[in-house]
PDB file of C-alpha atoms in Angstrom:
ATOM      1  CA  MET A   1     -12.008 -10.908  -1.600  1.00 49.00           C
ATOM      2  CA  ALA A   2     -10.237  -8.345   1.165  1.00 50.00           C
ATOM      3  CA  SER A   3      -8.962 -11.241   2.827  1.00 51.00           C
ATOM      4  CA  SER A   4      -7.339 -12.694  -0.331  1.00 53.00           C
ATOM      5  CA  PHE A   5      -5.692  -9.076  -0.579  1.00 50.00           C
ATOM      6  CA  SER A   6      -4.897  -8.715   2.794  1.00 53.00           C
ATOM      7  CA  LYS A   7      -2.755 -12.352   2.349  1.00 54.00           C
ATOM      8  CA  THR A   8      -1.049 -10.905  -1.052  1.00 52.00           C
ATOM      9  CA  LEU A   9      -0.135  -7.528   0.630  1.00 54.00           C
ATOM     10  CA  ALA A  10       1.203  -9.265   3.810  1.00 53.00           C
ATOM     11  CA  SER A  11       3.470 -11.603   1.822  1.00 53.00           C
ATOM     12  CA  SER A  12       4.681  -8.815  -0.506  1.00 51.00           C
ATOM     13  CA  LEU A  13       5.471  -6.790   2.663  1.00 49.00           C
ATOM     14  CA  SER A  14       7.635  -9.182   4.722  1.00 48.00           C
ATOM     15  CA  HIS A  15      11.517  -8.916   4.344  1.00 42.00           C
ATOM     16  CA  SER A  16      11.864 -12.543   3.732  1.00 39.00           C
ATOM     17  CA  SER A  17      12.770 -14.119   0.604  1.00 40.00           C
ATOM     18  CA  HIS A  18      10.574 -15.087  -2.021  1.00 37.00           C
ATOM     19  CA  PRO A  19       9.848 -18.369  -2.098  1.00 38.00           C
ATOM     20  CA  GLN A  20       8.977 -18.843  -5.647  1.00 36.00           C
ATOM     21  CA  LEU A  21      12.377 -17.659  -6.848  1.00 33.00           C
ATOM     22  CA  ARG A  22      15.178 -20.486  -7.118  1.00 32.00           C
ATOM     23  CA  LEU A  23      18.808 -20.016  -7.683  1.00 32.00           C
ATOM     24  CA  THR A  24      19.702 -22.339 -10.352  1.00 38.00           C
ATOM     25  CA  ALA A  25      22.854 -21.133 -12.039  1.00 39.00           C
ATOM     26  CA  PRO A  26      26.200 -23.076 -10.851  1.00 40.00           C
ATOM     27  CA  PRO A  27      28.062 -20.862  -8.126  1.00 40.00           C
ATOM     28  CA  SER A  28      30.381 -18.322  -9.042  1.00 39.00           C
ATOM     29  CA  ARG A  29      34.143 -18.563  -8.728  1.00 38.00           C
ATOM     30  CA  PHE A  30      35.114 -15.717  -7.290  1.00 36.00           C
ATOM     31  CA  TYR A  31      32.867 -16.481  -4.304  1.00 34.00           C
ATOM     32  CA  ALA A  32      33.068 -20.027  -4.338  1.00 39.00           C
ATOM     33  CA  ALA A  33      35.437 -22.414  -2.234  1.00 40.00           C
ATOM     34  CA  SER A  34      38.857 -22.125  -2.357  1.00 42.00           C
ATOM     35  CA  LYS A  35      41.121 -24.406  -4.842  1.00 46.00           C
ATOM     36  CA  ALA A  36      42.008 -26.901  -2.032  1.00 47.00           C
ATOM     37  CA  SER A  37      38.276 -27.480  -1.613  1.00 45.00           C
ATOM     38  CA  PRO A  38      37.986 -31.430  -2.339  1.00 49.00           C
ATOM     39  CA  ALA A  39      34.869 -31.768  -4.376  1.00 51.00           C
ATOM     40  CA  ARG A  40      32.905 -29.507  -6.552  1.00 54.00           C
ATOM     41  CA  THR A  41      28.970 -30.231  -7.704  1.00 53.00           C
ATOM     42  CA  ARG A  42      27.676 -29.213 -10.690  1.00 62.00           C
ATOM     43  CA  VAL A  43      24.839 -27.688 -11.524  1.00 57.00           C
ATOM     44  CA  ALA A  44      22.858 -28.417 -14.982  1.00 57.00           C
ATOM     45  CA  PRO A  45      21.623 -25.328 -16.214  1.00 60.00           C
ATOM     46  CA  PRO A  46      17.703 -24.817 -16.125  1.00 59.00           C
ATOM     47  CA  SER A  47      15.927 -25.768 -19.342  1.00 57.00           C
ATOM     48  CA  PRO A  48      13.302 -23.151 -20.604  1.00 56.00           C
ATOM     49  CA  GLU A  49      10.513 -25.107 -18.829  1.00 57.00           C
ATOM     50  CA  ASP A  50      12.188 -24.786 -15.677  1.00 52.00           C
ATOM     51  CA  GLU A  51      12.818 -20.855 -16.193  1.00 50.00           C
ATOM     52  CA  GLU A  52       8.724 -20.303 -16.715  1.00 51.00           C
ATOM     53  CA  ASP A  53       8.063 -22.025 -13.482  1.00 50.00           C
ATOM     54  CA  ASP A  54      10.773 -20.124 -11.181  1.00 51.00           C
ATOM     55  CA  ILE A  55       9.809 -16.954 -12.003  1.00 49.00           C
ATOM     56  CA  PRO A  56       6.529 -15.155 -11.021  1.00 50.00           C
ATOM     57  CA  THR A  57       4.555 -12.874 -13.815  1.00 50.00           C
ATOM     58  CA  ALA A  58       1.363 -12.495 -12.153  1.00 52.00           C
ATOM     59  CA  GLY A  59       1.126  -8.634 -12.394  1.00 47.00           C
ATOM     60  CA  ILE A  60       3.911  -7.990 -15.583  1.00 68.00           C
ATOM     61  CA  SER A  61       2.223  -7.149 -19.048  1.00 77.00           C
ATOM     62  CA  ARG A  62      -1.355  -7.383 -18.027  1.00 89.00           C
ATOM     63  CA  PRO A  63      -4.295  -5.323 -19.712  1.00 93.00           C
ATOM     64  CA  LEU A  64      -5.131  -2.035 -18.161  1.00 94.00           C
ATOM     65  CA  SER A  65      -8.634  -3.461 -16.702  1.00 94.00           C
ATOM     66  CA  GLU A  66      -6.557  -6.155 -14.928  1.00 94.00           C
ATOM     67  CA  ILE A  67      -4.550  -3.871 -13.233  1.00 94.00           C
ATOM     68  CA  LEU A  68      -7.501  -1.392 -12.156  1.00 95.00           C
ATOM     69  CA  ARG A  69      -9.610  -4.112 -10.844  1.00 95.00           C
ATOM     70  CA  GLU A  70      -6.667  -4.940  -8.172  1.00 94.00           C
ATOM     71  CA  LEU A  71      -6.299  -1.462  -7.419  1.00 95.00           C
ATOM     72  CA  ASN A  72      -9.665  -0.834  -6.738  1.00 94.00           C
ATOM     73  CA  LYS A  73      -9.938  -3.420  -4.194  1.00 93.00           C
ATOM     74  CA  LYS A  74     -10.527  -2.527  -0.438  1.00 92.00           C
ATOM     75  CA  VAL A  75      -7.051  -1.793   1.204  1.00 91.00           C
ATOM     76  CA  PRO A  76      -6.652  -3.585   4.309  1.00 92.00           C
ATOM     77  CA  ASP A  77      -7.505  -1.788   7.752  1.00 91.00           C
ATOM     78  CA  SER A  78      -3.805  -3.159   8.930  1.00 93.00           C
ATOM     79  CA  VAL A  79      -2.360  -0.790   6.655  1.00 93.00           C
ATOM     80  CA  VAL A  80      -4.593   2.322   7.283  1.00 92.00           C
ATOM     81  CA  LYS A  81      -3.265   4.914   9.839  1.00 93.00           C
ATOM     82  CA  VAL A  82      -5.264   7.725  11.296  1.00 91.00           C
ATOM     83  CA  ARG A  83      -4.138  11.232  11.738  1.00 87.00           C
ATOM     84  CA  THR A  84      -6.188  13.832  13.537  1.00 86.00           C
ATOM     85  CA  GLU A  85      -6.017  17.646  13.025  1.00 79.00           C
ATOM     86  CA  ASP A  86      -8.248  19.945  14.605  1.00 82.00           C
ATOM     87  CA  ASN A  87     -10.226  17.262  16.249  1.00 86.00           C
ATOM     88  CA  PHE A  88     -11.172  15.734  12.871  1.00 86.00           C
ATOM     89  CA  ALA A  89      -9.938  11.887  12.357  1.00 86.00           C
ATOM     90  CA  THR A  90      -8.552  11.066   8.752  1.00 85.00           C
ATOM     91  CA  ARG A  91      -7.819   7.848   7.656  1.00 88.00           C
ATOM     92  CA  TYR A  92      -5.103   7.037   4.933  1.00 90.00           C
ATOM     93  CA  VAL A  93      -2.412   4.864   3.700  1.00 93.00           C
ATOM     94  CA  PRO A  94       1.327   5.878   4.388  1.00 93.00           C
ATOM     95  CA  TRP A  95       2.698   6.693   0.895  1.00 93.00           C
ATOM     96  CA  HIS A  96       5.414   3.831   1.442  1.00 94.00           C
ATOM     97  CA  ILE A  97       2.459   0.980   1.316  1.00 95.00           C
ATOM     98  CA  VAL A  98       0.708   3.059  -1.582  1.00 96.00           C
ATOM     99  CA  ASN A  99       3.954   2.312  -3.491  1.00 96.00           C
ATOM    100  CA  ARG A 100       4.427  -1.244  -2.365  1.00 95.00           C
ATOM    101  CA  ILE A 101       0.799  -1.793  -3.201  1.00 95.00           C
ATOM    102  CA  MET A 102       1.840  -0.135  -6.918  1.00 95.00           C
ATOM    103  CA  ASN A 103       4.570  -2.069  -7.080  1.00 94.00           C
ATOM    104  CA  LEU A 104       2.575  -5.323  -6.404  1.00 92.00           C
ATOM    105  CA  HIS A 105      -0.325  -4.823  -8.675  1.00 92.00           C
ATOM    106  CA  ALA A 106       0.825  -2.645 -11.331  1.00 92.00           C
ATOM    107  CA  PRO A 107       4.524  -3.408 -11.295  1.00 90.00           C
ATOM    108  CA  GLU A 108       4.940  -0.979 -14.569  1.00 89.00           C
ATOM    109  CA  TRP A 109       4.199   1.933 -13.170  1.00 95.00           C
ATOM    110  CA  SER A 110       5.821   5.492 -13.009  1.00 96.00           C
ATOM    111  CA  GLY A 111       5.177   8.671 -11.057  1.00 97.00           C
ATOM    112  CA  GLU A 112       6.808  12.128 -11.296  1.00 97.00           C
ATOM    113  CA  VAL A 113       6.309  15.518  -9.667  1.00 98.00           C
ATOM    114  CA  ARG A 114       4.997  17.798 -12.421  1.00 98.00           C
ATOM    115  CA  ASN A 115       5.050  20.936 -10.539  1.00 97.00           C
ATOM    116  CA  ILE A 116       6.279  22.652  -7.314  1.00 97.00           C
ATOM    117  CA  VAL A 117       4.668  25.664  -6.346  1.00 97.00           C
ATOM    118  CA  TYR A 118       4.711  28.116  -3.148  1.00 97.00           C
ATOM    119  CA  SER A 119       1.980  30.043  -1.958  1.00 97.00           C
ATOM    120  CA  PRO A 120       2.382  33.922  -2.520  1.00 97.00           C
ATOM    121  CA  ASP A 121       2.869  34.575   1.376  1.00 96.00           C
ATOM    122  CA  GLY A 122       5.394  31.696   1.207  1.00 94.00           C
ATOM    123  CA  LYS A 123       3.168  30.027   4.264  1.00 96.00           C
ATOM    124  CA  SER A 124       2.386  26.669   2.082  1.00 96.00           C
ATOM    125  CA  VAL A 125       3.517  24.633  -0.778  1.00 97.00           C
ATOM    126  CA  SER A 126       1.757  22.588  -3.234  1.00 98.00           C
ATOM    127  CA  VAL A 127       2.799  19.478  -5.245  1.00 98.00           C
ATOM    128  CA  VAL A 128       1.041  18.498  -8.592  1.00 98.00           C
ATOM    129  CA  TYR A 129       2.129  14.650  -8.708  1.00 98.00           C
ATOM    130  CA  ARG A 130       0.876  12.067 -11.937  1.00 98.00           C
ATOM    131  CA  VAL A 131       0.995   8.559 -11.743  1.00 98.00           C
ATOM    132  CA  THR A 132       1.060   6.581 -15.083  1.00 97.00           C
ATOM    133  CA  LEU A 133      -0.103   2.806 -15.449  1.00 96.00           C
ATOM    134  CA  TYR A 134       1.044   0.869 -18.330  1.00 94.00           C
ATOM    135  CA  GLY A 135      -1.117  -1.872 -19.273  1.00 92.00           C
ATOM    136  CA  THR A 136      -0.801  -4.159 -22.476  1.00 92.00           C
ATOM    137  CA  ASP A 137      -3.615  -2.288 -24.121  1.00 93.00           C
ATOM    138  CA  ALA A 138      -3.418   0.996 -22.804  1.00 92.00           C
ATOM    139  CA  GLU A 139      -1.658   3.107 -20.729  1.00 94.00           C
ATOM    140  CA  ILE A 140      -3.414   5.836 -18.273  1.00 96.00           C
ATOM    141  CA  TYR A 141      -2.666   8.676 -16.049  1.00 97.00           C
ATOM    142  CA  ARG A 142      -3.542  10.727 -13.002  1.00 97.00           C
ATOM    143  CA  GLU A 143      -2.674  13.693 -11.560  1.00 98.00           C
ATOM    144  CA  SER A 144      -3.713  15.273  -8.355  1.00 97.00           C
ATOM    145  CA  SER A 145      -2.041  17.945  -5.957  1.00 98.00           C
ATOM    146  CA  GLY A 146      -1.074  17.889  -2.349  1.00 96.00           C
ATOM    147  CA  THR A 147      -0.817  21.306   0.029  1.00 96.00           C
ATOM    148  CA  ALA A 148       1.244  21.504   3.346  1.00 94.00           C
ATOM    149  CA  SER A 149       1.992  24.182   5.741  1.00 94.00           C
ATOM    150  CA  VAL A 150       5.678  25.548   5.531  1.00 93.00           C
ATOM    151  CA  GLU A 151       5.081  25.938   9.145  1.00 91.00           C
ATOM    152  CA  ASP A 152       4.177  22.416  10.092  1.00 82.00           C
ATOM    153  CA  THR A 153       6.913  21.178  12.232  1.00 71.00           C
ATOM    154  CA  GLY A 154       6.146  17.248  11.919  1.00 77.00           C
ATOM    155  CA  TYR A 155       8.240  14.643  10.196  1.00 76.00           C
ATOM    156  CA  GLY A 156       9.862  15.697   7.004  1.00 83.00           C
ATOM    157  CA  ASP A 157       9.883  18.987   4.961  1.00 91.00           C
ATOM    158  CA  PRO A 158       6.667  20.471   3.695  1.00 94.00           C
ATOM    159  CA  VAL A 159       7.555  19.650  -0.257  1.00 94.00           C
ATOM    160  CA  GLN A 160       7.958  16.014   1.101  1.00 94.00           C
ATOM    161  CA  LYS A 161       4.437  16.027   2.681  1.00 93.00           C
ATOM    162  CA  ALA A 162       2.962  17.443  -0.304  1.00 95.00           C
ATOM    163  CA  GLU A 163       4.323  14.922  -2.285  1.00 96.00           C
ATOM    164  CA  ALA A 164       3.362  12.069  -0.607  1.00 95.00           C
ATOM    165  CA  MET A 165      -0.287  13.292  -0.087  1.00 94.00           C
ATOM    166  CA  ALA A 166      -0.423  14.196  -3.947  1.00 97.00           C
ATOM    167  CA  PHE A 167       0.803  10.682  -4.438  1.00 97.00           C
ATOM    168  CA  ARG A 168      -1.596   9.069  -2.436  1.00 95.00           C
ATOM    169  CA  ARG A 169      -4.593  11.367  -3.971  1.00 95.00           C
ATOM    170  CA  ALA A 170      -3.191  10.408  -7.743  1.00 97.00           C
ATOM    171  CA  CYS A 171      -3.300   6.564  -6.564  1.00 96.00           C
ATOM    172  CA  ALA A 172      -6.770   7.016  -5.336  1.00 95.00           C
ATOM    173  CA  ARG A 173      -7.927   8.774  -8.872  1.00 95.00           C
ATOM    174  CA  LEU A 174      -6.930   5.012  -9.981  1.00 96.00           C
ATOM    175  CA  GLY A 175      -8.902   3.287  -7.395  1.00 94.00           C
ATOM    176  CA  LEU A 176      -6.417   2.855  -4.898  1.00 94.00           C
ATOM    177  CA  GLY A 177      -7.493   3.109  -1.430  1.00 92.00           C
ATOM    178  CA  LEU A 178     -10.413   5.204  -2.772  1.00 88.00           C
ATOM    179  CA  HIS A 179     -13.127   4.056  -0.655  1.00 87.00           C
ATOM    180  CA  LEU A 180     -11.411   5.356   2.144  1.00 88.00           C
ATOM    181  CA  TYR A 181     -12.731   8.894   1.051  1.00 81.00           C
ATOM    182  CA  HIS A 182     -16.139   7.753   0.857  1.00 77.00           C
ATOM    183  CA  GLU A 183     -16.571   5.207   3.911  1.00 68.00           C
ATOM    184  CA  ASP A 184     -18.765   7.659   6.122  1.00 62.00           C
ATOM    185  CA  MET A 185     -21.166   7.466   3.066  1.00 58.00           C
ATOM    186  CA  LEU A 186     -21.555   3.671   3.124  1.00 53.00           C
TER     187      LEU A 186
END
């Protein structure tokens, strides 16, 4: 089960062109060969049967239960990162990988920042993020928060860090990478 997920994720993360997509439309005159070109070939427009085979629609318009089943699969170790703070190691999936997994398994998802609040002393910022999944039978959302220190001098600004944390946690509430939060209990 995890190896199938790994292969699917690896193929979605590659930057090569998608092998199942074919361009069958005739070339555009704007960028086609010049008028001096001796021969032109015409391509027949695709039939409706061909169009169904050319475009993968596996993740689009599925019942919510199928989407959640896919998101609850274990994330491959190859995409998990480790961050150490105060001699405590935390395993996590970077936000951009979470985004790609969401696009792969729940292409009709949406996300939004719901709130940004600075602490009264101005030393930290918290972000509340909502992720919504749309299935053919229902839609659900989960919200979560993330907090970052204003004094942290690592990558990005504190709001970006808090947003990324809140986004990952909201996705975990839908099952994506949830196993990372309780691995030590297994």
